[in-house]
Short mmCIF file of C-alpha atoms in Angstrom, two decimals:
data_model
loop_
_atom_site.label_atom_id
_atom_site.label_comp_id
_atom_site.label_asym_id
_atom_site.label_seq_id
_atom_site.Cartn_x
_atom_site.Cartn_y
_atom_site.Cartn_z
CA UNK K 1 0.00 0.00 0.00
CA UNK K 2 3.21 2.29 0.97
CA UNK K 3 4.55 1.85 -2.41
CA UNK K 4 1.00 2.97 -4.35
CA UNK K 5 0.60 5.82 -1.99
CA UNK K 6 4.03 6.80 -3.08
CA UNK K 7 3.02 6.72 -6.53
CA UNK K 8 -0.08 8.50 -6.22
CA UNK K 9 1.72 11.36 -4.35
CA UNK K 10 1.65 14.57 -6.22
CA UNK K 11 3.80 16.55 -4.13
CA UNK K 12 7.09 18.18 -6.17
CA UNK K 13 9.66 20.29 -5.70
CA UNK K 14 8.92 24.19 -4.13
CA UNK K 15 9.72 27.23 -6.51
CA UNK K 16 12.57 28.04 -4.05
CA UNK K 17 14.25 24.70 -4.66
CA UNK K 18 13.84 24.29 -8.45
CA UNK K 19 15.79 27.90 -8.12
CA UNK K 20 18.43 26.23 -5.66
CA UNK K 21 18.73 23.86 -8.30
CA UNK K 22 19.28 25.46 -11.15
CA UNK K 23 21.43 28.11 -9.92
CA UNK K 24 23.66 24.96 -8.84
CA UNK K 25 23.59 23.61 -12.46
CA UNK K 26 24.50 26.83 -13.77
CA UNK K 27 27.35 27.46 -11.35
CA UNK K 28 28.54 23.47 -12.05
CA UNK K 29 28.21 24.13 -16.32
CA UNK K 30 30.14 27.40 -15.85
CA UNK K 31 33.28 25.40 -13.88
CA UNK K 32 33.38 23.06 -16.62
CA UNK K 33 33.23 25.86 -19.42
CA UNK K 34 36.17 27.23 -17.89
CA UNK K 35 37.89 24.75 -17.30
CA UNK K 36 37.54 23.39 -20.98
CA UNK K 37 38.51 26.83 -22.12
CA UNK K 38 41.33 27.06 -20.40
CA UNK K 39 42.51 23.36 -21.28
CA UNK K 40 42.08 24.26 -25.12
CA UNK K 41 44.00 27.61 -24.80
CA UNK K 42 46.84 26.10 -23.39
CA UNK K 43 46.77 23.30 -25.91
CA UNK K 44 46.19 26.07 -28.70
CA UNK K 45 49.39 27.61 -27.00
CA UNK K 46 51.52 24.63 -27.27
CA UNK K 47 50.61 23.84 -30.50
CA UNK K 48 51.38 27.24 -31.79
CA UNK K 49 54.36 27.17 -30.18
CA UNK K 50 55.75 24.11 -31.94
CA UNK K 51 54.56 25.18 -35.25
CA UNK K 52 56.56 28.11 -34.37
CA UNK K 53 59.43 26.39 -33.61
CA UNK K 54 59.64 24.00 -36.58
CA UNK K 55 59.49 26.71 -39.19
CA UNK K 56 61.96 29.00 -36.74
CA UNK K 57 64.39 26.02 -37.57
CA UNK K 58 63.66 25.20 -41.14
CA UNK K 59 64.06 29.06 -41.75
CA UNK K 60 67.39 29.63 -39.94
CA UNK K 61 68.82 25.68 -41.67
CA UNK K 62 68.08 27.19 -44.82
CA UNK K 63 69.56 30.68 -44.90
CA UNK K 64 72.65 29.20 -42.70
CA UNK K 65 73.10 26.21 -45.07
CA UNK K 66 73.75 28.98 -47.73
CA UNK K 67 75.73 30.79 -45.87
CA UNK K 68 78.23 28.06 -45.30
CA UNK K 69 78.22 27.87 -48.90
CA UNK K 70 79.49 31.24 -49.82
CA UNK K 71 83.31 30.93 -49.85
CA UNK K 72 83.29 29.69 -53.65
CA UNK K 73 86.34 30.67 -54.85
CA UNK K 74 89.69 31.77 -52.74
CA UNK K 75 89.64 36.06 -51.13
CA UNK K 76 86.21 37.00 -52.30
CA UNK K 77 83.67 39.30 -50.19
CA UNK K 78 80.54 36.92 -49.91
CA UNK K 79 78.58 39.91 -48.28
CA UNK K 80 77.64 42.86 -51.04
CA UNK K 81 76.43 46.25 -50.17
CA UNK K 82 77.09 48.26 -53.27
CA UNK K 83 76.91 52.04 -52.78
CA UNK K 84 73.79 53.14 -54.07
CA UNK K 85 72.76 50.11 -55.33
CA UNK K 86 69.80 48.21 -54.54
CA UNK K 87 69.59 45.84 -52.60
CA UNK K 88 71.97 46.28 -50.27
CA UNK K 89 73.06 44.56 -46.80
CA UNK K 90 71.44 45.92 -43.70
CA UNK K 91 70.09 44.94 -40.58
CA UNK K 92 66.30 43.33 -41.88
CA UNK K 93 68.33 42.32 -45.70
CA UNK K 94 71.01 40.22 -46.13
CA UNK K 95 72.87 40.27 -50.18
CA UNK K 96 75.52 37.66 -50.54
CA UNK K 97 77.66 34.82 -52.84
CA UNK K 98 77.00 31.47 -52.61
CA UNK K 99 76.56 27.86 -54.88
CA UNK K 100 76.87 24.05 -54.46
CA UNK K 101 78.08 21.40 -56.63
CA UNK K 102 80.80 19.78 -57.66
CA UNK K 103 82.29 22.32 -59.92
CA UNK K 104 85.91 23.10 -59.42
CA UNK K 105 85.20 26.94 -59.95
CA UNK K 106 81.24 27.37 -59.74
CA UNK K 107 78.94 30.44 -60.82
CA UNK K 108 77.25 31.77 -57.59
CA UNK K 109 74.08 33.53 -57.35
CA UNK K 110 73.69 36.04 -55.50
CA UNK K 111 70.72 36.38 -52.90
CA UNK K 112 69.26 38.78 -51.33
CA UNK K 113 66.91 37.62 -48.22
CA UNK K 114 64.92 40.57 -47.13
CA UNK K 115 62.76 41.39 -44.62
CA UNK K 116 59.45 43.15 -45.10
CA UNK K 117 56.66 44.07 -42.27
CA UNK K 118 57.00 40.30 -41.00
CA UNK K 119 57.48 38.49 -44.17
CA UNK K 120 61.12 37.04 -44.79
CA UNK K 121 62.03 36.56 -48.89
CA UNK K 122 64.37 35.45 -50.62
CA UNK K 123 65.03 37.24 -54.49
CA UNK K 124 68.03 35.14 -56.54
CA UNK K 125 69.89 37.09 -59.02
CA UNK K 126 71.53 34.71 -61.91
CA UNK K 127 75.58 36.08 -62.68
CA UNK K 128 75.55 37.37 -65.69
CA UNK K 129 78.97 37.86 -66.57
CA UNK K 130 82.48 37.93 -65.48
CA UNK K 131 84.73 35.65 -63.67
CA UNK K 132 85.80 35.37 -59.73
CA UNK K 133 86.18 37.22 -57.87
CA UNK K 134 84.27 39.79 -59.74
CA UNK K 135 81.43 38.57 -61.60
CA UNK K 136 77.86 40.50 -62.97
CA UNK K 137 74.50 40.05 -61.83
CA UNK K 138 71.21 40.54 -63.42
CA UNK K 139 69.40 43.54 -61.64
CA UNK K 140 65.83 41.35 -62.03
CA UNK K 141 65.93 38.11 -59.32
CA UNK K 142 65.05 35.20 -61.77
CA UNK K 143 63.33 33.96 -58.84
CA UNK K 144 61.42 35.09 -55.41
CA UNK K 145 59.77 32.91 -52.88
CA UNK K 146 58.90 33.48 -49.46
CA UNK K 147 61.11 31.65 -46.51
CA UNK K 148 58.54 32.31 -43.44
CA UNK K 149 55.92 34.60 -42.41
CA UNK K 150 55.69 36.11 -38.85
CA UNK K 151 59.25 36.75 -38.72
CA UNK K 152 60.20 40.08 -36.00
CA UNK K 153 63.65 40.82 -34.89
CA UNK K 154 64.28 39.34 -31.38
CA UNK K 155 64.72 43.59 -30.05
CA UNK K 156 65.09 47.11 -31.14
CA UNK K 157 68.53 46.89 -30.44
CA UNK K 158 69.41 43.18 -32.32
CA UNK K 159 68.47 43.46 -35.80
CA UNK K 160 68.11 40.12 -37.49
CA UNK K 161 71.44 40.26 -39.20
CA UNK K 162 74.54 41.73 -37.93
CA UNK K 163 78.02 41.88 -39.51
CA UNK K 164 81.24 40.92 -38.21
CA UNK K 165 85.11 41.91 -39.02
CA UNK K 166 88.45 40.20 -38.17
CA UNK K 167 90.81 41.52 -35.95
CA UNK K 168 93.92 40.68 -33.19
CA UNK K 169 93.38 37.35 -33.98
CA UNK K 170 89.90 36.19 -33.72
CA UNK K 171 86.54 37.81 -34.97
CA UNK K 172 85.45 40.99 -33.28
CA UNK K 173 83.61 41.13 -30.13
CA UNK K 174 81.02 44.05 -31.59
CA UNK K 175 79.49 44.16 -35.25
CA UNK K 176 79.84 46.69 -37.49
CA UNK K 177 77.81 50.03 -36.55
CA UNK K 178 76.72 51.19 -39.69
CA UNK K 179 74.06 50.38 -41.15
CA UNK K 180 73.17 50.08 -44.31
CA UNK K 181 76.44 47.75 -44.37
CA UNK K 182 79.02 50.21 -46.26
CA UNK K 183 80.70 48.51 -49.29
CA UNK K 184 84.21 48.94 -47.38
CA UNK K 185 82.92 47.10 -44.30
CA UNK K 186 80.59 44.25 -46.71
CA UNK K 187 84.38 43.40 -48.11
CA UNK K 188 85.78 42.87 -44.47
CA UNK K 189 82.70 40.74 -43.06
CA UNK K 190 83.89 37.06 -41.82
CA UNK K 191 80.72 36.82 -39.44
CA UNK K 192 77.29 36.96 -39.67
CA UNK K 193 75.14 36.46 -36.85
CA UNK K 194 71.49 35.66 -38.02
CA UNK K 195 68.72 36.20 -35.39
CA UNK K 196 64.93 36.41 -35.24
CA UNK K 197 61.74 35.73 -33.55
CA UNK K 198 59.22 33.18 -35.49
CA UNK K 199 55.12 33.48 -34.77
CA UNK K 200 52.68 30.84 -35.61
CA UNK K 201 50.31 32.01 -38.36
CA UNK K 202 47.61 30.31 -35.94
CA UNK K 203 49.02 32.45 -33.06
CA UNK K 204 46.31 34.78 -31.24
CA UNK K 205 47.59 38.57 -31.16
CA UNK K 206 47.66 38.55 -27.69
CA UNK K 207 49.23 35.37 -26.68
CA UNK K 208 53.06 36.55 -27.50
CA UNK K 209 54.28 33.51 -25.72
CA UNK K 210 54.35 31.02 -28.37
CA UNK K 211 56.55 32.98 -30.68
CA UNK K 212 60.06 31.64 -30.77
CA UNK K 213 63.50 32.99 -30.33
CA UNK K 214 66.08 31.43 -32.36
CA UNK K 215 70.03 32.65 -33.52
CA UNK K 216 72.79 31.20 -35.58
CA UNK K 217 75.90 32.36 -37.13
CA UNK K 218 77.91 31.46 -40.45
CA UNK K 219 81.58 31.77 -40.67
CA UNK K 220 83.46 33.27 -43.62
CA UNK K 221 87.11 33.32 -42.43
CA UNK K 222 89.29 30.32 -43.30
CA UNK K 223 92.07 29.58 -41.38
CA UNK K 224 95.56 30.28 -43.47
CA UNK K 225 98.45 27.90 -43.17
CA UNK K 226 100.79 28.24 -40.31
CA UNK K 227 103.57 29.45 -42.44
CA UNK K 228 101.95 32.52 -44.55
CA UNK K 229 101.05 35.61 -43.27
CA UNK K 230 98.69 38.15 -43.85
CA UNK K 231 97.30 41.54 -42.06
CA UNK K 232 94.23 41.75 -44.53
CA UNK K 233 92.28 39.54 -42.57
CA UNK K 234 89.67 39.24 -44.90
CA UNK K 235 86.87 36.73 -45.74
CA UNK K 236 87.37 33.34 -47.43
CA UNK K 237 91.31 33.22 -47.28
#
């Protein structure tokens, strides 16, 4: 009898309690929201940040694979920066020599990787003429792609390239000041530094923490026998 009295029993829940309840649901949905929010921006963050850091790497591997291929041919200057030419080396472009292959004395190409808003390029100029170490260059790239996009120099005060000379011995402790790169100091650079800060395409404009700081350098300056001498101390000797 209990148990049909129970089922004929009418009686629900007050007005005050269906509020209790609800209020409770609401409170217990917006704890999970959060926390599901906060779950996918942090996985959003480390994803960005990887995809960062892969093309970070593939960028600097390819620009420092060609600068270890720029000493082609015995005392040229693999840097250029012609006086009033375009385009020259600076601290967001980079113009140099470089080839591979198995020829004995090879053609380079000359590159010019530039940097514009936060788009990195790369324009290659086929030689045209002449013979090392003074050969001529078309003044239309035969080519242009584009090497990465969200590229930013790591600070105001460290551009993304910066030039070194050779001096007392070693390479110098400070790069050179000017900038454009003067002609006279392209012809004396044995160092470059390269050094930038890579965003994720996917990366939200205010979550700066994914980007990714990465730096590299290419040497030019070959070390000379034992037995000759020389105070030029100039690139690829």
């Amino acid at each position: 009898m209990k148990r049909f009295d129970l089922l004929r029993d009418e009686r629900g829940m007050t007005l005050v309690e269906l509020l209790v309840a609800a209020s409770a649901g609401v409170i217990v949905m917006l704890g999970i929201s959060l926390s599901l929010i906060v779950t996918m921006r942090g996985s959003a963050r480390v994803a960005n940040h990887i995809e960062a850091n892969q093309n970070a790497r593939l960028t600097m591997s390819k620009v420092i694979d060609q600068l270890h291929s720029a000493c082609i041919a015995s005392r040229i200057a693999p840097i250029k920066s012609p006086t009033g030419g375009n385009p020259v080396s600076s601290g967001a472009s980079l113009v140099f020599l470089h080839q591979t292959g198995a020829a004995v004395s090879p053609t380079p190409v000359k590159s010019a990787i530039v940097l514009s808003g936060t788009t990195l390029t790369q324009s290659d100029y086929a030689a045209t003429g002449g013979s090392a170490p003074e050969w001529t260059f078309s003044t239309t790239p035969s080519s242009t792609r584009t090497l990465a996009t969200g590229i930013s120099a790591i600070s105001a005060s460290i551009p993304i390239f910066r030039y070194f000379g050779f001096g007392e011995g070693q390479v110098a402790a400070s790069p050179f000041a000017a900038q454009p790169l003067s002609e006279a100091n392209a012809a004396k650079t044995v160092q470059v530094d390269v050094a930038f800060k890579a965003a994720s395409a996917k990366t939200l404009s205010s979550d700066a923490n994914s980007a990714t700081l990465i730096q590299d350098s290419a040497i030019f300056r070959l070390t000379p026998p034992s037995f000759e001498t020389s105070a030029e101390n100039l690139p690829c000797q």
